[in-house]
PDB file of C-alpha atoms in Angstrom:
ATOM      1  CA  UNK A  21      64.638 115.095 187.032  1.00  0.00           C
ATOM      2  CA  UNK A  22      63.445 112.233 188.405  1.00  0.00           C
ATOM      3  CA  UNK A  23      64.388 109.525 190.957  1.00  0.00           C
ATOM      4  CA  UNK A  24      63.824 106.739 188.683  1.00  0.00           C
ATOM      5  CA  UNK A  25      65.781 103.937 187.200  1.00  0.00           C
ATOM      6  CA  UNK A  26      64.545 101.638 184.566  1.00  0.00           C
ATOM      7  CA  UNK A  27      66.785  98.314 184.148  1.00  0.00           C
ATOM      8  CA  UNK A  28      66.147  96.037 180.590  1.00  0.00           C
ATOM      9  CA  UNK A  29      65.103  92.712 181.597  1.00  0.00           C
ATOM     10  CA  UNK A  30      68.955  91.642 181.628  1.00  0.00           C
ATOM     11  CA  UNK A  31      69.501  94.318 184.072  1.00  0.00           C
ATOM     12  CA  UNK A  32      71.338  97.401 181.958  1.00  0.00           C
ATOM     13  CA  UNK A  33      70.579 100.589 182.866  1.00  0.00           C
ATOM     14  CA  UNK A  34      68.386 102.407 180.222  1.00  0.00           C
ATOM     15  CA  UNK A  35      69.040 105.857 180.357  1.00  0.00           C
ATOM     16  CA  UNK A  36      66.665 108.346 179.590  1.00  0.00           C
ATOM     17  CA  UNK A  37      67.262 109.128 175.723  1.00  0.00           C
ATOM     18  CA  UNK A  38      66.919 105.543 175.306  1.00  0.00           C
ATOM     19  CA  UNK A  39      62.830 105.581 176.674  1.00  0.00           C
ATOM     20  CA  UNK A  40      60.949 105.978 173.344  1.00  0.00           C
ATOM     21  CA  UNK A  41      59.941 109.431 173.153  1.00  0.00           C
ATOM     22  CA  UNK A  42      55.989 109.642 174.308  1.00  0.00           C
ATOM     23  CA  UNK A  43      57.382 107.770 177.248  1.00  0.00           C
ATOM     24  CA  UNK A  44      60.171 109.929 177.933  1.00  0.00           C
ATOM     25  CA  UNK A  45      58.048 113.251 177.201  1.00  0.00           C
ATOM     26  CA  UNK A  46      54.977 111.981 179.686  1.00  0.00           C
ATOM     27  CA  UNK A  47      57.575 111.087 182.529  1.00  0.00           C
ATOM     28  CA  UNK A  48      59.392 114.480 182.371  1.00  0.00           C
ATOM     29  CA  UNK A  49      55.645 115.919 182.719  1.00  0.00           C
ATOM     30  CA  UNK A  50      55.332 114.340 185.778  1.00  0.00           C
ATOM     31  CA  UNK A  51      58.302 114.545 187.083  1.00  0.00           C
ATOM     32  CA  UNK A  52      59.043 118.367 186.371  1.00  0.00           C
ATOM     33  CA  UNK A  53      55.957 119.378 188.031  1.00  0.00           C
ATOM     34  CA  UNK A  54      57.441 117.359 191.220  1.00  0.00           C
ATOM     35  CA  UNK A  55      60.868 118.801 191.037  1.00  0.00           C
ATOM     36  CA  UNK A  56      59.458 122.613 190.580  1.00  0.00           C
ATOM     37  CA  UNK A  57      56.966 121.909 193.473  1.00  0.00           C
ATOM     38  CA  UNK A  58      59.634 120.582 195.861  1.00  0.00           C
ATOM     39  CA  UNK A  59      62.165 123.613 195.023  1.00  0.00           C
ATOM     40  CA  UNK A  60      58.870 125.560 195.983  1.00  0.00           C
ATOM     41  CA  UNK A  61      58.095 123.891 198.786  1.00  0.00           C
ATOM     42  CA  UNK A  62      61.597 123.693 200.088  1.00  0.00           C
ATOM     43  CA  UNK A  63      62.387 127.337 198.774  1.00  0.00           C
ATOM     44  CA  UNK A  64      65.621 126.314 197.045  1.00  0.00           C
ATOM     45  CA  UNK A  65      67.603 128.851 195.308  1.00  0.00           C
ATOM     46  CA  UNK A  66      70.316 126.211 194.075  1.00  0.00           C
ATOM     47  CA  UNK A  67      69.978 123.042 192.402  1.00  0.00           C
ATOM     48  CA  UNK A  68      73.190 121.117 191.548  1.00  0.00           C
ATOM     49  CA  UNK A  69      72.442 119.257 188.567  1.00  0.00           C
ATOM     50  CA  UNK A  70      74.596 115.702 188.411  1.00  0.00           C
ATOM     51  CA  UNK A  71      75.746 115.794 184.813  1.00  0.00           C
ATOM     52  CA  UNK A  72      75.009 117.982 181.678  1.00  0.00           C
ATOM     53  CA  UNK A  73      71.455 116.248 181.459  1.00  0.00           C
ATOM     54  CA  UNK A  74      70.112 116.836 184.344  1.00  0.00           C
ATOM     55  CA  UNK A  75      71.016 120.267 184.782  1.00  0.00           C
ATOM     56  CA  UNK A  76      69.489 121.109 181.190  1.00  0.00           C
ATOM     57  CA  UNK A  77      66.604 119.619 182.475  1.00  0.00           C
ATOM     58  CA  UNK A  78      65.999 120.964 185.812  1.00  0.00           C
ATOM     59  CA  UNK A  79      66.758 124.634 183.761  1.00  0.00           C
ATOM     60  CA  UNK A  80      63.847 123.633 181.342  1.00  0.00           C
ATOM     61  CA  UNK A  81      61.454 122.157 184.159  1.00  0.00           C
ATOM     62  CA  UNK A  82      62.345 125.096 186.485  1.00  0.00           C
ATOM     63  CA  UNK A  83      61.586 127.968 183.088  1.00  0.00           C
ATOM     64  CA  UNK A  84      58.500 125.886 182.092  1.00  0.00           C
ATOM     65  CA  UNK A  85      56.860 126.297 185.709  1.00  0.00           C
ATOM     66  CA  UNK A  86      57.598 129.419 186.556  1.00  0.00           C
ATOM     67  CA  UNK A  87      60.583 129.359 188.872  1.00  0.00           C
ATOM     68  CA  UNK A  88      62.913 131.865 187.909  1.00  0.00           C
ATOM     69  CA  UNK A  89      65.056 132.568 190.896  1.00  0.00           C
ATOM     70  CA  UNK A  90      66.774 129.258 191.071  1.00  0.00           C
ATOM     71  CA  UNK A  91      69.947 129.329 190.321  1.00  0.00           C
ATOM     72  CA  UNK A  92      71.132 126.102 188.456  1.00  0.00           C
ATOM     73  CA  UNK A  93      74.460 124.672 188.597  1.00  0.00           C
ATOM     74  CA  UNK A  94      76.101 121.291 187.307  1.00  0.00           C
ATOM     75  CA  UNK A  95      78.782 118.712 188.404  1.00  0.00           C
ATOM     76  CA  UNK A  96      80.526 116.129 186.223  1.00  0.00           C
ATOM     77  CA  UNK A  97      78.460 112.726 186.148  1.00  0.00           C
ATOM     78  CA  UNK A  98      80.152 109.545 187.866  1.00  0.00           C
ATOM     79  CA  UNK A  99      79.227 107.576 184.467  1.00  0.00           C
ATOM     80  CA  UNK A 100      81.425 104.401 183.490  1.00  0.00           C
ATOM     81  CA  UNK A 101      81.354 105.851 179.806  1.00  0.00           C
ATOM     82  CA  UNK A 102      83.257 109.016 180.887  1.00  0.00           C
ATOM     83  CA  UNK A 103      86.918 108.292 181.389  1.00  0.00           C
ATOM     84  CA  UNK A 104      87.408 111.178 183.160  1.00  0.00           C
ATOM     85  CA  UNK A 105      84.767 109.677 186.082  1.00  0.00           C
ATOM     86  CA  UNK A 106      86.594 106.679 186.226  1.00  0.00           C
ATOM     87  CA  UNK A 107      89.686 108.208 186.895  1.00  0.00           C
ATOM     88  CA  UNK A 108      89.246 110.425 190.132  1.00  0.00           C
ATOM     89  CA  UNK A 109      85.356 111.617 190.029  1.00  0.00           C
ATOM     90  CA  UNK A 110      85.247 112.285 193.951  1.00  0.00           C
ATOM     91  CA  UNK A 111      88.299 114.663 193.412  1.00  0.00           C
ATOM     92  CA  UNK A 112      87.120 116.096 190.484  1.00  0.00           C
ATOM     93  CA  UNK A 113      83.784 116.904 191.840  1.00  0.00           C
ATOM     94  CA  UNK A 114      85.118 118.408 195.237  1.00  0.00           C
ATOM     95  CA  UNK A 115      87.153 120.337 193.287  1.00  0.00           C
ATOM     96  CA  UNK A 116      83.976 121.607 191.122  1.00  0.00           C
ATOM     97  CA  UNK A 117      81.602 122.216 194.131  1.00  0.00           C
ATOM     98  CA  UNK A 118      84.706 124.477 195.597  1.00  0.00           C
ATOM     99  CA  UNK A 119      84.906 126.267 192.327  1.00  0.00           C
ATOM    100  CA  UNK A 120      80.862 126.906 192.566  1.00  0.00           C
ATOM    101  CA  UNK A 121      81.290 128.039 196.197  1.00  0.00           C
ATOM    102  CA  UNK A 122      79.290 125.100 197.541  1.00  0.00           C
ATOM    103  CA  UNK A 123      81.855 123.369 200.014  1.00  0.00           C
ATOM    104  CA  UNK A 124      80.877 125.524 202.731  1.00  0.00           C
ATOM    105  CA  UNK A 125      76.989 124.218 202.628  1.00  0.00           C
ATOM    106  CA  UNK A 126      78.587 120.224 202.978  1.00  0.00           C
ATOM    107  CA  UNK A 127      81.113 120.768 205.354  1.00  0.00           C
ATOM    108  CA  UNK A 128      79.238 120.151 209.092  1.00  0.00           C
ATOM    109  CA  UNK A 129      78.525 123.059 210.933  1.00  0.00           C
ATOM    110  CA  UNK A 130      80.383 121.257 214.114  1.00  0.00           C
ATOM    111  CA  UNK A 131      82.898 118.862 214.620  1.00  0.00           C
ATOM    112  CA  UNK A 132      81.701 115.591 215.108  1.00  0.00           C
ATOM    113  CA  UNK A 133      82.882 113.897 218.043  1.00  0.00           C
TER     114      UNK A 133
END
């Protein structure tokens, strides 16, 4: 749940359940307490988690502070390891948020001119 990258010295992506462990369970410390606080702050009562990952982990950093009337939700991941993604992820996702009932809160209020 947090808006870091980390890139090996060649430049790959390291995802997080490649981080060694301590360092992976001290940045979801921080980071959880950051996501719960902004949901707080922002009084969110929907997160959209992008992938399986990060919505398992915004339910476990949203249980672990406290906040129990989020409601969390989850959308396929645009990853180049998931054929499905690679095929037609916009579609697929558009298609998701309208199954969730989410289109309405993307769509603009007013036509744009």
């Amino acid at each position: 749940m947090c808006p870091l990258m980390f890139l090996s010295e060649a430049g790959k992506n390291i995802t997080p359940d490649k981080l060694h462990v301590a360092e992976r369970s001290a940045l979801n410390r921080i980071c959880d307490a950051s996501f719960c606080e902004i949901v707080k702050l922002l009084g969110s009562s929907v997160i959209v988690g992008v992938g399986k990952y990060a919505c398992g982990r915004a339910r476990s950093a949203l249980q672990e502070h406290g906040v129990g009337y989020v409601h969390v939700m989850d959308i396929m991941h645009p990853s180049p390891a998931n054929p499905q993604a690679n095929k037609a992820w916009r579609e697929i996702v558009l298609k998701q948020l309208g199954d969730l009932g989410l289109m309405m809160y993307l769509q603009p209020s007013h036509p744009v001119a």
